[in-house]
mmCIF file of C-alpha atoms in Angstrom:
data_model
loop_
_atom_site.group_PDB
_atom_site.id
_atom_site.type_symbol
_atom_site.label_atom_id
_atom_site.label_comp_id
_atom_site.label_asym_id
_atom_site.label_seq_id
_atom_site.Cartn_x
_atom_site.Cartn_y
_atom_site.Cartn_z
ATOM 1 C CA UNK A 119 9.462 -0.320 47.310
ATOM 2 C CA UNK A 120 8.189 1.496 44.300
ATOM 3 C CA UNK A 121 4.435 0.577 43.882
ATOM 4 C CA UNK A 122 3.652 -0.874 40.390
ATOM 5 C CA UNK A 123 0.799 2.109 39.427
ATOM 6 C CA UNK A 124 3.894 4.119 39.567
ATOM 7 C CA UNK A 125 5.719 2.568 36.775
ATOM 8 C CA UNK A 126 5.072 4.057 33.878
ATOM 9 C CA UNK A 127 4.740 0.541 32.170
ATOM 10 C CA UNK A 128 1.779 0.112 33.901
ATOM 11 C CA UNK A 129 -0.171 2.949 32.206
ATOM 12 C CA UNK A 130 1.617 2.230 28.833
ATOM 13 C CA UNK A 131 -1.412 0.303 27.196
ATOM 14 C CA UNK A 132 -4.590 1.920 28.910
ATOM 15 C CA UNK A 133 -7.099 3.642 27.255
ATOM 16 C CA UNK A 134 -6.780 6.675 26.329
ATOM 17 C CA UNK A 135 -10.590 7.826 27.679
ATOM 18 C CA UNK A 136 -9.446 5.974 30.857
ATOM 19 C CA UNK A 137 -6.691 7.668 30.988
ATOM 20 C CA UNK A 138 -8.421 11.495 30.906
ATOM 21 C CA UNK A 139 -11.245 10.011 33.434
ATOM 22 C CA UNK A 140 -8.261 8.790 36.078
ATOM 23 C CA UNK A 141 -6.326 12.632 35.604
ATOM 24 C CA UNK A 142 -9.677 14.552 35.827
ATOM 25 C CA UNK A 143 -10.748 12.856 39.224
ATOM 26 C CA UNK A 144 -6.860 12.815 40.571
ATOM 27 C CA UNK A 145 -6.832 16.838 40.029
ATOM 28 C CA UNK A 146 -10.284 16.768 41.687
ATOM 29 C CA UNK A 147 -8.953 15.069 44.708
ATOM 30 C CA UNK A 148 -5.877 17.483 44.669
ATOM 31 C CA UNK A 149 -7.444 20.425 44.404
ATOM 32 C CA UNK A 150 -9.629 19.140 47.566
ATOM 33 C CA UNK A 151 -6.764 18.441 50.064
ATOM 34 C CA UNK A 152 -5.413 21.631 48.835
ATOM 35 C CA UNK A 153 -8.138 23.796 49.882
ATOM 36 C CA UNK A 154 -8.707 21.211 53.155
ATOM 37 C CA UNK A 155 -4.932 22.272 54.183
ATOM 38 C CA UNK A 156 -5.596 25.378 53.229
ATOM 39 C CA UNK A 157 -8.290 25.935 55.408
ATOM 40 C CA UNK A 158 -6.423 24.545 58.478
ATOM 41 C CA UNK A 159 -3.860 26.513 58.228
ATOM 42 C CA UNK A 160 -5.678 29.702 58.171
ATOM 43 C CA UNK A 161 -7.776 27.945 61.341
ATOM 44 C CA UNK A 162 -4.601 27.142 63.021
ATOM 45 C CA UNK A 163 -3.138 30.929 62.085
ATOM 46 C CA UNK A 164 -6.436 32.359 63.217
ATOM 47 C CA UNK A 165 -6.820 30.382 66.801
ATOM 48 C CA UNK A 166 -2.902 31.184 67.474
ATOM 49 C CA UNK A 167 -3.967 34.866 66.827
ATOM 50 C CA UNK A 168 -7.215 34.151 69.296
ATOM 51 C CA UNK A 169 -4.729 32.431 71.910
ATOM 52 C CA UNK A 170 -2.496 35.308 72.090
ATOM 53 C CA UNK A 171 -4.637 38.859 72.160
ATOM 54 C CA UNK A 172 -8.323 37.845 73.230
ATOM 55 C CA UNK A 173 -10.653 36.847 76.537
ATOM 56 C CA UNK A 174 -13.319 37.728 78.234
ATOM 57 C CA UNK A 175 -16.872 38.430 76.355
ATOM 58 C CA UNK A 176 -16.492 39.619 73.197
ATOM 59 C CA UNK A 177 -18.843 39.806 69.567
ATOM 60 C CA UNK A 178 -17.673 38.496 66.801
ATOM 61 C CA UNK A 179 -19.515 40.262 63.534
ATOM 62 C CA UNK A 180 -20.263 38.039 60.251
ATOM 63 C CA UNK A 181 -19.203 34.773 61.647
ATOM 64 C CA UNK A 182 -21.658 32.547 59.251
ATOM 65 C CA UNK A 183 -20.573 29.209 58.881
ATOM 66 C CA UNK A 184 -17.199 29.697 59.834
ATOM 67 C CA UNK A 185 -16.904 31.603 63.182
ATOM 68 C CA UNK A 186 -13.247 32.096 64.762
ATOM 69 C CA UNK A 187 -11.934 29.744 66.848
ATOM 70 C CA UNK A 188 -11.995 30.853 70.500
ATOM 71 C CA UNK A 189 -9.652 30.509 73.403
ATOM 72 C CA UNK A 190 -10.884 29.153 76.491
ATOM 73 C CA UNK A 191 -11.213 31.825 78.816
ATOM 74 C CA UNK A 192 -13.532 34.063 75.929
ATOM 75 C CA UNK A 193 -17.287 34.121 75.604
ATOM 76 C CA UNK A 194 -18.331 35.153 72.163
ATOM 77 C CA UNK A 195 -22.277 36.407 70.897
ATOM 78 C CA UNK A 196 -22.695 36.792 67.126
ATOM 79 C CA UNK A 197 -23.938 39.297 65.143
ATOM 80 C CA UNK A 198 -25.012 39.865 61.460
ATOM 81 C CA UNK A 199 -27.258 42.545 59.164
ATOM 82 C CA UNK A 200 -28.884 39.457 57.865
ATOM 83 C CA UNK A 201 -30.696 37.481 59.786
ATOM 84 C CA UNK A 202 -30.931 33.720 60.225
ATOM 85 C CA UNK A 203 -32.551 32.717 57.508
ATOM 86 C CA UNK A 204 -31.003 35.078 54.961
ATOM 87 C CA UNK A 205 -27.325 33.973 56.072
ATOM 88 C CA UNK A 206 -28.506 30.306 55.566
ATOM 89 C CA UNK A 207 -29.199 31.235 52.078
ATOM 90 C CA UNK A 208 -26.261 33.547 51.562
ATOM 91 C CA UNK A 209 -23.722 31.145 52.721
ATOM 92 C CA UNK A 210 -25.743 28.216 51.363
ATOM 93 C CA UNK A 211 -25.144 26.734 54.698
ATOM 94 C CA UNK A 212 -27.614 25.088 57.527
ATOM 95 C CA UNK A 213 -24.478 25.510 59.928
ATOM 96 C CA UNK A 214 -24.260 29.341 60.566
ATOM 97 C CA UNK A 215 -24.242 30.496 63.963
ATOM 98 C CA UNK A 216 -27.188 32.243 64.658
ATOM 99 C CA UNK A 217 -26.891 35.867 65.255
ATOM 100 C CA UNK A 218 -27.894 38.752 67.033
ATOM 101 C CA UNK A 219 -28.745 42.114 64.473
ATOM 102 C CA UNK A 220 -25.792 44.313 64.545
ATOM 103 C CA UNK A 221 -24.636 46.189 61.807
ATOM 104 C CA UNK A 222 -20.425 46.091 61.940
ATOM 105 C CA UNK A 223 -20.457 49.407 60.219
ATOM 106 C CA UNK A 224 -22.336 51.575 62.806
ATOM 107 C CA UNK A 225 -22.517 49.185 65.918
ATOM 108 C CA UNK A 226 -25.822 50.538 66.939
ATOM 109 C CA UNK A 227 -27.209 49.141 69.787
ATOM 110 C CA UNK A 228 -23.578 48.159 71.094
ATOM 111 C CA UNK A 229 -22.901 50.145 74.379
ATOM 112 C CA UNK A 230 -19.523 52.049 74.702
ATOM 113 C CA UNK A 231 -16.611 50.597 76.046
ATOM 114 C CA UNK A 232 -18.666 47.637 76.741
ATOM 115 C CA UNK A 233 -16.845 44.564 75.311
ATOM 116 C CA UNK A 234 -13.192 42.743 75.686
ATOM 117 C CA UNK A 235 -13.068 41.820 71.919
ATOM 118 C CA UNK A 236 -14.898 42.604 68.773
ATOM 119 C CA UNK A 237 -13.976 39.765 65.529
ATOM 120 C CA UNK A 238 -14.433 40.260 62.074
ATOM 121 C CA UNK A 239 -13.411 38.186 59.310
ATOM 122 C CA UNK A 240 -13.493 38.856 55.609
ATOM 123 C CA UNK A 241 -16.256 42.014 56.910
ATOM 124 C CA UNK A 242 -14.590 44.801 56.439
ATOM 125 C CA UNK A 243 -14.852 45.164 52.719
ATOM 126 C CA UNK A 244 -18.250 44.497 52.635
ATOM 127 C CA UNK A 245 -18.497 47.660 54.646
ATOM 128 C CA UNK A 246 -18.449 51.322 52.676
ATOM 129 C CA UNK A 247 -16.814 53.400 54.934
ATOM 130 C CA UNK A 248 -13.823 50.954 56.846
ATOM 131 C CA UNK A 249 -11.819 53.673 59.095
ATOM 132 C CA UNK A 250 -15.251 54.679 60.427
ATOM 133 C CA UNK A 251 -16.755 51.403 60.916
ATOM 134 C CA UNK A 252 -13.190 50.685 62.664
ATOM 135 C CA UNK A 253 -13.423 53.796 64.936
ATOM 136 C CA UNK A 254 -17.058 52.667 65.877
ATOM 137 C CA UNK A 255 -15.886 49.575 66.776
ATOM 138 C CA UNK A 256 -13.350 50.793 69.075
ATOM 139 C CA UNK A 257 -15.362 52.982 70.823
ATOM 140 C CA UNK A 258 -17.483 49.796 71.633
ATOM 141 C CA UNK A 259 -14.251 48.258 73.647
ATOM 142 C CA UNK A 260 -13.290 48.534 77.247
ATOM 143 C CA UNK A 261 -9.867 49.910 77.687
ATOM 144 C CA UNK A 262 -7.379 47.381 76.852
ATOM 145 C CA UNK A 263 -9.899 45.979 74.503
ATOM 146 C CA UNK A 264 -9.044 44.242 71.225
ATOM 147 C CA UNK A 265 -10.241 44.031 67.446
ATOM 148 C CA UNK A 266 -9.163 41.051 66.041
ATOM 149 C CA UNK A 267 -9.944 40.757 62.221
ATOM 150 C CA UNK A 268 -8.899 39.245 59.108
ATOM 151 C CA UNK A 269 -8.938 41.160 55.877
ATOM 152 C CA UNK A 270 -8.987 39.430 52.340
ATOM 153 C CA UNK A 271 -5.460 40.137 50.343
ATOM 154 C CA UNK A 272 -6.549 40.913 46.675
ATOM 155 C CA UNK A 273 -4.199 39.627 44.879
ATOM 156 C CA UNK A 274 -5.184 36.014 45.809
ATOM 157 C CA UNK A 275 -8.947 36.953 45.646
ATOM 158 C CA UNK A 276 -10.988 37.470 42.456
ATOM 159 C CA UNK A 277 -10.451 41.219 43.018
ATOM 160 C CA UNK A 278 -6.743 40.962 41.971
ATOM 161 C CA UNK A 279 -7.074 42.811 38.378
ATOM 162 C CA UNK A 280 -8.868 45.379 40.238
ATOM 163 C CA UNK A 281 -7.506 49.172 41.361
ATOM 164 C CA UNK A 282 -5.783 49.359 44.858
ATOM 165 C CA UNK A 283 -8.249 51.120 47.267
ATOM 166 C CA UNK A 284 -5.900 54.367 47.849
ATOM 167 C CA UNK A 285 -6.022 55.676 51.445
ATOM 168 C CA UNK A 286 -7.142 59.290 49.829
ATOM 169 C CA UNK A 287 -10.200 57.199 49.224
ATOM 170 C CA UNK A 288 -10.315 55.140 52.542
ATOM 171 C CA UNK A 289 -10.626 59.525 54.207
ATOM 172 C CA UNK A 290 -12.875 60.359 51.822
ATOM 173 C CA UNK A 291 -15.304 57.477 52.832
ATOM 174 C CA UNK A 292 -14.512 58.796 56.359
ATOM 175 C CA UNK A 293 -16.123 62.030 55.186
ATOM 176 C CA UNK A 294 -19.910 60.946 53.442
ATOM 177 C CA UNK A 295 -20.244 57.360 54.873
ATOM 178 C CA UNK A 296 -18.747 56.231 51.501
ATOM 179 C CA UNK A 297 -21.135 58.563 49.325
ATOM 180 C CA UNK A 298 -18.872 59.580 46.989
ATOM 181 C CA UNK A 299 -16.954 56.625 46.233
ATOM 182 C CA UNK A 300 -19.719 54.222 46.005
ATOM 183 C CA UNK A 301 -20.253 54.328 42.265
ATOM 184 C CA UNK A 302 -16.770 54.028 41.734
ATOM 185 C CA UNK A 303 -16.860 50.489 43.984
ATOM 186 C CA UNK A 304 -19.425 49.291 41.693
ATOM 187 C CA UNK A 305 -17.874 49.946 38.175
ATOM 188 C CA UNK A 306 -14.814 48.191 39.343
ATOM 189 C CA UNK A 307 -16.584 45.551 40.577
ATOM 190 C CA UNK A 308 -18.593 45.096 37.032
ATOM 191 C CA UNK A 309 -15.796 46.026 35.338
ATOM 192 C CA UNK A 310 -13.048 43.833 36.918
ATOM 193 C CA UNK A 311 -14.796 41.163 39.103
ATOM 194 C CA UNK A 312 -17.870 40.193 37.085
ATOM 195 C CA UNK A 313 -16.420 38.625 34.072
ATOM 196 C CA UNK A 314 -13.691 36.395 36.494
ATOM 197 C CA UNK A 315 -16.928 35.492 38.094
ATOM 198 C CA UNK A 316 -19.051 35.156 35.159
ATOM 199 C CA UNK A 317 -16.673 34.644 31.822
ATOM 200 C CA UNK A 318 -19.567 38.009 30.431
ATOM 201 C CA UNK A 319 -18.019 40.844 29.459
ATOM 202 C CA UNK A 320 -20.230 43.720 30.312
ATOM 203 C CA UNK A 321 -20.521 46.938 27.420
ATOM 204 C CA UNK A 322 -19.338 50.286 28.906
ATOM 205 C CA UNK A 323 -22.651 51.705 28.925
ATOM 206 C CA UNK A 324 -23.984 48.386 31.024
ATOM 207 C CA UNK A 325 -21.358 48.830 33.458
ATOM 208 C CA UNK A 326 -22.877 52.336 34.482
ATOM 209 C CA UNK A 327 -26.680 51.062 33.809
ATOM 210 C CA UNK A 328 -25.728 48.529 36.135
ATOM 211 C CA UNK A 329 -23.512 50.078 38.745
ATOM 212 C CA UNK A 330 -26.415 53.444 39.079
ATOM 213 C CA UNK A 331 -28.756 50.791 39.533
ATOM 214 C CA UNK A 332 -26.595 48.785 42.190
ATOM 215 C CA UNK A 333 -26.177 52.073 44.057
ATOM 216 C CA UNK A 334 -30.425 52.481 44.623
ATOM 217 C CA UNK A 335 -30.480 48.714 45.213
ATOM 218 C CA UNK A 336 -27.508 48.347 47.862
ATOM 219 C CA UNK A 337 -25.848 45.461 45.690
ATOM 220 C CA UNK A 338 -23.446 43.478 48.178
ATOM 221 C CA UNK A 339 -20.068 43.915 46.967
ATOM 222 C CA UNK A 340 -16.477 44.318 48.144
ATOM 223 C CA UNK A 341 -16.932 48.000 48.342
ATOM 224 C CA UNK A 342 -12.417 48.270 48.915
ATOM 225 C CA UNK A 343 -9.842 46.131 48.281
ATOM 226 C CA UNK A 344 -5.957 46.354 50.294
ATOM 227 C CA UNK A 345 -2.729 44.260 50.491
ATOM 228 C CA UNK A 346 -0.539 43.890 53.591
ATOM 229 C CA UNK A 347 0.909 47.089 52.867
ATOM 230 C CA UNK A 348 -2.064 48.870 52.028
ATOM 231 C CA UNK A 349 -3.739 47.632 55.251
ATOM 232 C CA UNK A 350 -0.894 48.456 57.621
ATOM 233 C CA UNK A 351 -1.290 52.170 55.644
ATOM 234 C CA UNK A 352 -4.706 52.562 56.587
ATOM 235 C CA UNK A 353 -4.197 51.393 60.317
ATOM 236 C CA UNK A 354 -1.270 53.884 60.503
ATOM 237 C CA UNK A 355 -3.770 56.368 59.057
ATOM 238 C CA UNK A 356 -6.300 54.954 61.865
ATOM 239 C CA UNK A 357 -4.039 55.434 64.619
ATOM 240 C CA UNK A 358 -3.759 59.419 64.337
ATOM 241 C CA UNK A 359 -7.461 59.509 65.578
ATOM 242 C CA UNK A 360 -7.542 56.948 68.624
ATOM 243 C CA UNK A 361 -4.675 55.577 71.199
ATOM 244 C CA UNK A 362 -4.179 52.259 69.660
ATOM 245 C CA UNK A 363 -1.809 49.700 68.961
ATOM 246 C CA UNK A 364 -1.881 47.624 66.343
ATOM 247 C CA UNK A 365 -0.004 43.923 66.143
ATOM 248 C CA UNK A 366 0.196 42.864 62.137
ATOM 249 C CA UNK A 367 -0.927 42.774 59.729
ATOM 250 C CA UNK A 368 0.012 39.353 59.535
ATOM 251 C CA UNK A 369 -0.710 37.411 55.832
ATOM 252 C CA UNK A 370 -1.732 34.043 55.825
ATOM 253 C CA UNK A 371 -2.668 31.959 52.930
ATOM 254 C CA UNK A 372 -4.852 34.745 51.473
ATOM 255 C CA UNK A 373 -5.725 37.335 53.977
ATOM 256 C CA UNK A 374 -3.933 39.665 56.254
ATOM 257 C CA UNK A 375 -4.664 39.236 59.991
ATOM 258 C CA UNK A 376 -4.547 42.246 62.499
ATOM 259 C CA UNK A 377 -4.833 42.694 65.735
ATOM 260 C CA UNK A 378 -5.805 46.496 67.459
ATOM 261 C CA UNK A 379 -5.752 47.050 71.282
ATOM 262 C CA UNK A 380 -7.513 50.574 72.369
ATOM 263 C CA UNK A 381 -4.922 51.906 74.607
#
């Protein structure tokens, strides 16, 4: 039976400032579920993932407020560059798991092939030199061991209108710790990323002001970007210098998610 606020009669005589109010609020409460389904469908994608390739005691690296669900049989410790306080504030969140100090890019302080699982989401482009900060982290892992990680996909990200991270760039950050190519990750950022998050334009001249400045300061940016393809590039790429196999990546919503076992 058809419900009488959806005949069209019904609306035929409201007001028209009514009318704007009701369609404002119903997009509002759209948009909402959206991003609530959203969100449990990447949780659902990323316990399957959990289910299937981890246990034992693991670290996962950047959790936050939103740490990966775990199977049963796995015992996870956390670990962040910031600490407590500072994540509270950077994720504008009283709910982040509180961590342990471990930088994801070195893993200093982590013993060698010491844990059954390292997990990282949405970490790895925060980090300036990826195929080393992945080779650390497998070093870190028994034999057998798995990374388990989820990389954002920039095209549904606000880094879409920026330049594919090549994998010519990916070596050379292998190289100088990401040196050479940090300037570059900065312009793009101002150039591309700053007025989607700002609606400011910046003049050519700010851009470099700004990004030299960045550089001395350590801005935190998303130093690389990759797609599915450009991922499963780089992991080929990361497989010529350690026995591993990789499972993915697999997208989902708007990230890729990858498994690596260190053979």
């Amino acid at each position: 039976m058809t419900r009488h606020d959806e005949d069209p009669l019904f609306w035929a005589n409201r007001d028209h400032g009514e009318l704007t109010k009701l369609v404002a609020e119903l997009h509002r409460q759209r948009n909402t579920f959206n991003e609530s389904m959203l969100g449990k469908t990447v949780f659902a994608a990323r316990k399957a993932c959990a289910d299937m390739f981890i246990g034992g005691i693991g670290l996962e690296i950047g959790a936050g407020s939103r740490p990966w669900p775990l199977p049963e049989n796995a015992t996870c410790r956390y670990g962040d560059v910031l600490d407590d306080h500072q994540l509270k504030a950077y994720h504008q969140d009283d709910g982040v798991v509180a961590p342990h100090h471990i930088n994801g890019q070195t893993m200093e302080g982590i013993s060698r092939c010491s844990l059954d699982f390292i997990i990282s989401a949405h970490v790895l482009e925060h980090l300036r030199d990826p195929l080393g900060a992945l080779l650390n982290q497998i070093n870190c892992l028994k034999h057998g061991g798995v990374i388990l990680m989820a990389v954002p996909d920039m095209r549904y990200t606000w880094d879409r209108d920026r330049p594919l991270t090549t994998l010519k760039h990916f070596e050379d950050d292998l190289l100088d710790g990401g040196k050479s190519t940090l300037i570059d990750a900065y312009t793009e950022h101002l150039t591309y990323v700053h007025p989607l998050l700002t609606g400011d334009s910046l003049t050519q001249a700010e851009i470099s002001r700004q990004a030299e400045e960045s550089v001395i300061i350590g801005t935190d940016i998303h130093y690389h970007t990759w797609t599915t393809d450009s991922l499963d590039e780089m992991l080929a790429r990361l497989a010529r210098d350690k026995p591993i196999r990789v499972h993915g990546p697999s997208f989902c919503v708007n990230e890729n998610i990858v498994a690596i076992r260190k053979m």
